[in-house]
PDB file of C-alpha atoms in Angstrom:
ATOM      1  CA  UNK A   1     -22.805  -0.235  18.441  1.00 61.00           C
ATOM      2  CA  UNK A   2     -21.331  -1.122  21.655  1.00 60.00           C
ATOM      3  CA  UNK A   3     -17.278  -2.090  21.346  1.00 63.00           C
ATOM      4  CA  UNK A   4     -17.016  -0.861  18.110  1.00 79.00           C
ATOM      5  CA  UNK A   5     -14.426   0.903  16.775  1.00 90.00           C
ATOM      6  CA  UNK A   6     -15.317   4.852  16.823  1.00 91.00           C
ATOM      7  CA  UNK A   7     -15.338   4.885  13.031  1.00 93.00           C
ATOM      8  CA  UNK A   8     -17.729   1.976  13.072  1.00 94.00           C
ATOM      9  CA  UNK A   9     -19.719   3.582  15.723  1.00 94.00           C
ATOM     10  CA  UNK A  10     -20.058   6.585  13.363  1.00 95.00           C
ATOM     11  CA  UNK A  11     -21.120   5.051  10.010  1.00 96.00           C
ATOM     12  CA  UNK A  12     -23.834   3.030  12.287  1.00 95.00           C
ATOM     13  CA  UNK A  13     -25.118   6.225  13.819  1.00 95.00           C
ATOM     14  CA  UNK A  14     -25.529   7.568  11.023  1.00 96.00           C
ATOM     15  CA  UNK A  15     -27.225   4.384   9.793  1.00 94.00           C
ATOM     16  CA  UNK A  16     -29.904   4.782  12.957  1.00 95.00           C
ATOM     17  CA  UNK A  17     -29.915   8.694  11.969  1.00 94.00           C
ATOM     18  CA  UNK A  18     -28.725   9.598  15.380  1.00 95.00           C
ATOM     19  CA  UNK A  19     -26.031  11.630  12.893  1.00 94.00           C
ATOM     20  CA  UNK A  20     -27.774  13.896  10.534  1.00 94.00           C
ATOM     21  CA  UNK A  21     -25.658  13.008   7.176  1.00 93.00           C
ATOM     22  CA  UNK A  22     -25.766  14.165   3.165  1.00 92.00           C
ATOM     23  CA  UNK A  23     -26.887  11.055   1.056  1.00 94.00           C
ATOM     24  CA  UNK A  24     -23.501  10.418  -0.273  1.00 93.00           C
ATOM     25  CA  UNK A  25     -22.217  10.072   3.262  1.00 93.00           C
ATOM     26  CA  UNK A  26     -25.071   7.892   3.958  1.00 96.00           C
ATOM     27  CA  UNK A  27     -24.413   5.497   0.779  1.00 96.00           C
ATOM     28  CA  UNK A  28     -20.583   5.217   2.182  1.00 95.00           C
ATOM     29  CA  UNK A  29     -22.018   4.251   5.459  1.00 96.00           C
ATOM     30  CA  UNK A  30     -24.469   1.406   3.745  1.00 97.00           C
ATOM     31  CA  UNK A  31     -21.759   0.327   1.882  1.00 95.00           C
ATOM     32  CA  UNK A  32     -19.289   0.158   4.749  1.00 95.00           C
ATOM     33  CA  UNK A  33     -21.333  -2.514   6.351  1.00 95.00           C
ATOM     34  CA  UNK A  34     -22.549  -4.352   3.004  1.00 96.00           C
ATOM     35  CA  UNK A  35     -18.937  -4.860   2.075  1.00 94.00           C
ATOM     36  CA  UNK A  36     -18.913  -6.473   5.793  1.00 93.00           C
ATOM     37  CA  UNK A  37     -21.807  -8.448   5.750  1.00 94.00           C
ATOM     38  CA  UNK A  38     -20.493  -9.628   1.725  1.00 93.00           C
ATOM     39  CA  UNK A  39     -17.281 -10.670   3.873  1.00 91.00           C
ATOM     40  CA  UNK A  40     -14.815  -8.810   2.145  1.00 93.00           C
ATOM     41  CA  UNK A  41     -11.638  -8.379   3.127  1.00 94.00           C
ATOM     42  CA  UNK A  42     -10.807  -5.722   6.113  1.00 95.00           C
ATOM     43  CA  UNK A  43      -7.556  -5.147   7.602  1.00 96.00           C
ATOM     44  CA  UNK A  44      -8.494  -3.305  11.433  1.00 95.00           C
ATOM     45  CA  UNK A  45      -5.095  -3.487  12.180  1.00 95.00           C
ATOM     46  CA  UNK A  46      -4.208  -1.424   8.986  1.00 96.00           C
ATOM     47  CA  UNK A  47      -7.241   0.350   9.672  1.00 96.00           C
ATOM     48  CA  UNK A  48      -6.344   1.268  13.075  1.00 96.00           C
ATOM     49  CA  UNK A  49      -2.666   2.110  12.464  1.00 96.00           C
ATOM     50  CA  UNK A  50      -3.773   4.931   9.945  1.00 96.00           C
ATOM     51  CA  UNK A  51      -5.617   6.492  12.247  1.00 97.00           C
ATOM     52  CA  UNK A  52      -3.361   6.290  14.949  1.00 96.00           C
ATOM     53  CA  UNK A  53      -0.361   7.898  12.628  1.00 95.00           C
ATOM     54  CA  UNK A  54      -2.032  11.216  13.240  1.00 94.00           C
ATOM     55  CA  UNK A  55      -1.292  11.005  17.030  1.00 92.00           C
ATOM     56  CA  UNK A  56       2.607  11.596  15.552  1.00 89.00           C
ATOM     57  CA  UNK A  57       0.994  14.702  14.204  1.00 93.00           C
ATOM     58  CA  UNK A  58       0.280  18.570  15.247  1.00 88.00           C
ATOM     59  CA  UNK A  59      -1.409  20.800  14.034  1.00 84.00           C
ATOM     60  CA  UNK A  60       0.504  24.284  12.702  1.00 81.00           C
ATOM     61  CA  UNK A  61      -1.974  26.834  12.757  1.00 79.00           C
ATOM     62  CA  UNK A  62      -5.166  28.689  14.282  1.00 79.00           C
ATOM     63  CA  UNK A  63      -5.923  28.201  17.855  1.00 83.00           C
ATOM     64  CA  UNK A  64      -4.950  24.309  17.142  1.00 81.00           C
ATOM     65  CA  UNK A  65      -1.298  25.220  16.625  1.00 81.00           C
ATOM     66  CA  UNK A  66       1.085  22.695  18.194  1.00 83.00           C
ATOM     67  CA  UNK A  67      -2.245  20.724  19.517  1.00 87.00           C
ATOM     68  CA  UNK A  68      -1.966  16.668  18.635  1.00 89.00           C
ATOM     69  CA  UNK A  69      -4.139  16.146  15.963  1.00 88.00           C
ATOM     70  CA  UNK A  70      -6.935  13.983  17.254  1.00 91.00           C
ATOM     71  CA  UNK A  71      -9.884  12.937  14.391  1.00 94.00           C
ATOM     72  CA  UNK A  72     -13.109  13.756  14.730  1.00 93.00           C
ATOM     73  CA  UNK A  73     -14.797  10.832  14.453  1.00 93.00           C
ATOM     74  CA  UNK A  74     -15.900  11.589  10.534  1.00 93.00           C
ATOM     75  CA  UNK A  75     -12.402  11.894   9.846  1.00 95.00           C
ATOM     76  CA  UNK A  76     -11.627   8.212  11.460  1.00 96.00           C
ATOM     77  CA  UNK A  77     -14.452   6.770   9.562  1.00 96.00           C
ATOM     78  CA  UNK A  78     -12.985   8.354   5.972  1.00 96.00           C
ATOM     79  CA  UNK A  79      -9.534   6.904   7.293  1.00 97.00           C
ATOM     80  CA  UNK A  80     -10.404   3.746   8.001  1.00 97.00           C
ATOM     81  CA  UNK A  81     -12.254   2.908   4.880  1.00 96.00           C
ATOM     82  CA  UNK A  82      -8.979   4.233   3.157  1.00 96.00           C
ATOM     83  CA  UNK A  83      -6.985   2.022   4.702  1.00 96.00           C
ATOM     84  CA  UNK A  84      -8.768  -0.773   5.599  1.00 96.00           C
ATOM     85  CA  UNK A  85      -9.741  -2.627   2.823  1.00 96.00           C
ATOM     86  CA  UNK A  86      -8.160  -4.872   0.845  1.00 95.00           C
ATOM     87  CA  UNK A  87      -8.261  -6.589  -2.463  1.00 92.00           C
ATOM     88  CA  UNK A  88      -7.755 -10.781  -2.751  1.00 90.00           C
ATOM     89  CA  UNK A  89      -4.029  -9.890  -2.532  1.00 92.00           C
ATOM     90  CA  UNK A  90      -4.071  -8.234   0.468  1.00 90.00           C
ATOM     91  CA  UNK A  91      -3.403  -4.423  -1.360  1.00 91.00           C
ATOM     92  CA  UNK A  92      -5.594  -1.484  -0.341  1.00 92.00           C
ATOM     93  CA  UNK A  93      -8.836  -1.673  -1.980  1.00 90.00           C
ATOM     94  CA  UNK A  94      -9.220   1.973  -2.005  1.00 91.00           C
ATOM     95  CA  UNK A  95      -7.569   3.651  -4.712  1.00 87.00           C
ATOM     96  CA  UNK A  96      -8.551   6.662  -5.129  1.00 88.00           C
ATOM     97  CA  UNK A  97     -11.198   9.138  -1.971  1.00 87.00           C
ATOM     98  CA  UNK A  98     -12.790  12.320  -2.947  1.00 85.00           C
ATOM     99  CA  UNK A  99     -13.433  14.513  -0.244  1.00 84.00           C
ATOM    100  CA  UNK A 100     -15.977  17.884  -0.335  1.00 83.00           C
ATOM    101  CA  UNK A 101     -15.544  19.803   2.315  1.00 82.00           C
ATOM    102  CA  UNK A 102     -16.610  23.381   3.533  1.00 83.00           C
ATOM    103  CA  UNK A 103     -14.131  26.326   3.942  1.00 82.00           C
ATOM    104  CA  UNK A 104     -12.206  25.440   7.248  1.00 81.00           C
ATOM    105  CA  UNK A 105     -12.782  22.461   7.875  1.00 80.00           C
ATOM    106  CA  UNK A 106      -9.517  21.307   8.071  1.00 81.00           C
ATOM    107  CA  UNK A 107      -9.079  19.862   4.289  1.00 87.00           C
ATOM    108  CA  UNK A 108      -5.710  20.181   4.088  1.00 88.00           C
ATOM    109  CA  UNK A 109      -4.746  19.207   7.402  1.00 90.00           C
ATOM    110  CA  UNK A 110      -6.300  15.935   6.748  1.00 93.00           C
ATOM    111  CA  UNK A 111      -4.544  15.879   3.418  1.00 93.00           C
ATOM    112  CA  UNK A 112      -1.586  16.023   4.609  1.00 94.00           C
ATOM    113  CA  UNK A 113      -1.670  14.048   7.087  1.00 95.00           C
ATOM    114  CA  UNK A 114      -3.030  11.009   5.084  1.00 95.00           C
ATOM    115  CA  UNK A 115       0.114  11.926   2.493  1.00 94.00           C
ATOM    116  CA  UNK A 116       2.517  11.883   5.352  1.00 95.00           C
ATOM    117  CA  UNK A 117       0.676   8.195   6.768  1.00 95.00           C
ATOM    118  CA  UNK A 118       0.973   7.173   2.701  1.00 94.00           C
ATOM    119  CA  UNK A 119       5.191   8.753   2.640  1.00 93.00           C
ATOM    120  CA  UNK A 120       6.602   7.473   6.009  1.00 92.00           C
ATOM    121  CA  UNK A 121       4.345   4.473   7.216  1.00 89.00           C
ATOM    122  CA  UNK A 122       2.580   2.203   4.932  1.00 87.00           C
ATOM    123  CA  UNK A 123       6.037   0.016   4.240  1.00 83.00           C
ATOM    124  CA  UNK A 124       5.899   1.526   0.284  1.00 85.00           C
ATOM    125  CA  UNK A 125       9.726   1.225  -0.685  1.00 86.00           C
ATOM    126  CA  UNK A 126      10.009   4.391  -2.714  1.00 87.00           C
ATOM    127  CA  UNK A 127       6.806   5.492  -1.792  1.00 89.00           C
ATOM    128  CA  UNK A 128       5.821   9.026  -3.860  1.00 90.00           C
ATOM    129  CA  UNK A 129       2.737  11.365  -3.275  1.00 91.00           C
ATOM    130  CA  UNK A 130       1.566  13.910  -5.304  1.00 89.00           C
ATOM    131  CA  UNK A 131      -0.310  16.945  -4.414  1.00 86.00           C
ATOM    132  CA  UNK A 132      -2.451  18.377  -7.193  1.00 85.00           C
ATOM    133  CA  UNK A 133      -4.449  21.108  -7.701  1.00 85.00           C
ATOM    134  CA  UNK A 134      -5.720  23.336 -10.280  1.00 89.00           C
ATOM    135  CA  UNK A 135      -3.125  26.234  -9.452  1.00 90.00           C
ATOM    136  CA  UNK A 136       0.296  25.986  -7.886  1.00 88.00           C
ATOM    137  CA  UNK A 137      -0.401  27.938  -4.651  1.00 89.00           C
ATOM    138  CA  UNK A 138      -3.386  25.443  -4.010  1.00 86.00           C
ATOM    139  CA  UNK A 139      -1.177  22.397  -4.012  1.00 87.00           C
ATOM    140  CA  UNK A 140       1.494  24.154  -2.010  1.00 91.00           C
ATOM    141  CA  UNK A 141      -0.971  24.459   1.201  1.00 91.00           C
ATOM    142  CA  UNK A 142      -1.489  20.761   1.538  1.00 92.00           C
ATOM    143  CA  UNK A 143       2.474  20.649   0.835  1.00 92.00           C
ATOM    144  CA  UNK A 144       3.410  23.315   3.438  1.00 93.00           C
ATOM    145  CA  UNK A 145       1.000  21.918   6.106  1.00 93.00           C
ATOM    146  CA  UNK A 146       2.478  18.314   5.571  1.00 94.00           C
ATOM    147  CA  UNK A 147       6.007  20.452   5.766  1.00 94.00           C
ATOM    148  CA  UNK A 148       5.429  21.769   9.148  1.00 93.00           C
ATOM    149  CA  UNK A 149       3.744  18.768  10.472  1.00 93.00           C
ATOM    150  CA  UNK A 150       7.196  16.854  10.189  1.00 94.00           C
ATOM    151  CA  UNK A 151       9.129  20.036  11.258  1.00 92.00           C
ATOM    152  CA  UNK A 152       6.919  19.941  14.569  1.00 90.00           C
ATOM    153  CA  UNK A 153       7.123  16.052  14.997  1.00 88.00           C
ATOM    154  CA  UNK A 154      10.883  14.871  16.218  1.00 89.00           C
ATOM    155  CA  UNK A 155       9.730  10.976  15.219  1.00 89.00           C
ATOM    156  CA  UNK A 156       8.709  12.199  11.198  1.00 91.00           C
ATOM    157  CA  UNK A 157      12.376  14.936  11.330  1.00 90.00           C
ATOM    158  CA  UNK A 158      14.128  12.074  12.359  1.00 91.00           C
ATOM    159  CA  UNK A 159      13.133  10.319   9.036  1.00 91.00           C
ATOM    160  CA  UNK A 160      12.156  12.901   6.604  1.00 92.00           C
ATOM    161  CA  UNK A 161      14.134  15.298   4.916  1.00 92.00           C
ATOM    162  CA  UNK A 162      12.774  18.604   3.811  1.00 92.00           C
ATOM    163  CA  UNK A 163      13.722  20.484   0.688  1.00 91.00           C
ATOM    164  CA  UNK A 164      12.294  22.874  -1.371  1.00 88.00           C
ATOM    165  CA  UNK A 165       9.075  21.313  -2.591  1.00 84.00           C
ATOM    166  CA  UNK A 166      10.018  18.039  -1.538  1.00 90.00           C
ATOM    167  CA  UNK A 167      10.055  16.202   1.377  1.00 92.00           C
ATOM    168  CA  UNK A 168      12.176  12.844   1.149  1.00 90.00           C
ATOM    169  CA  UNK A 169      12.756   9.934   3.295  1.00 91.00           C
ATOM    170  CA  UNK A 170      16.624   8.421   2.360  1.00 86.00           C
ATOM    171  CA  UNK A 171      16.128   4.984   3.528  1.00 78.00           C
ATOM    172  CA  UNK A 172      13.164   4.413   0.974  1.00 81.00           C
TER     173      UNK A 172
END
């Protein structure tokens, strides 16, 4: 799809099966372009700033350690549709994304770096986000990646505060 966006590009590869994809991928990849064609609502600015926010981002462990984090292009394409569309009042349509992925694969490093996007730059006045899991210690490695993502990043320390299980940004 020539001059597409790379997270276009990807969900129409996949649509031409030049990207071997699981059928649930595929469905999101239909329905990407059905919403389109049904002209709903999509924000590419929105849609595009998301994805750029992880350029503010490193990476804190592995061989990737203090590497900017740059998204594969599957990672764009569950971004974008995450941020990109909206409802009639111009609010994210997207609500809720579940994500399966295998052992390191970078779950949590995505995780928290959508959180941090969703804390520091989506204009949310008292924005809050949650990281669940079924035990503590599960929830605290999404917490402690987003952690040393805004230690490593002077633009997020300059904004966000970090406590003990809690990172804070005063002027929201």
């Amino acid at each position: 799809m020539p001059g597409a966006h790379p997270a276009e590009g990807y969900a129409y590869d996949i649509l031409e099966e030049r990207i071997i994809a699981g059928r649930w991928i595929q469905l999101a990849a239909e329905r990407y372009f059905r919403f389109r064609d049904e002209g709903r609502e999509f924000d590419v600015d929105a849609a595009s700033d998301a994805i750029e926010f992880f350029s503010f981002l490193k990476h804190s462990k592995g061989i990737w350690a203090g590497k900017t984090f740059e998204l594969e292009p599957w990672e764009q394409f569950l971004v974008w549709n995450i941020f990109g569309w909206k409802n009639d009042q111009g609010l994210r349509l997207v609500r809720t994304s579940y994500n399966e992925l295998a052992r390191k694969n970078g779950k949590s490093t995505l995780a928290a770096g959508i959180g941090l996007k969703l804390l520091v730059a989506d204009k949310e006045p008292g924005a809050e986000v949650y990281c669940a899991a079924t035990k503590r210690d599960q929830a605290k490695i999404v917490w402690g990646e987003a952690r040393r993502m805004v230690l490593a990043s002077p633009d997020l320390r300059s904004i966000v505060s970090v406590y003990r299980g809690n990172l804070n940004v005063e002027g929201t």
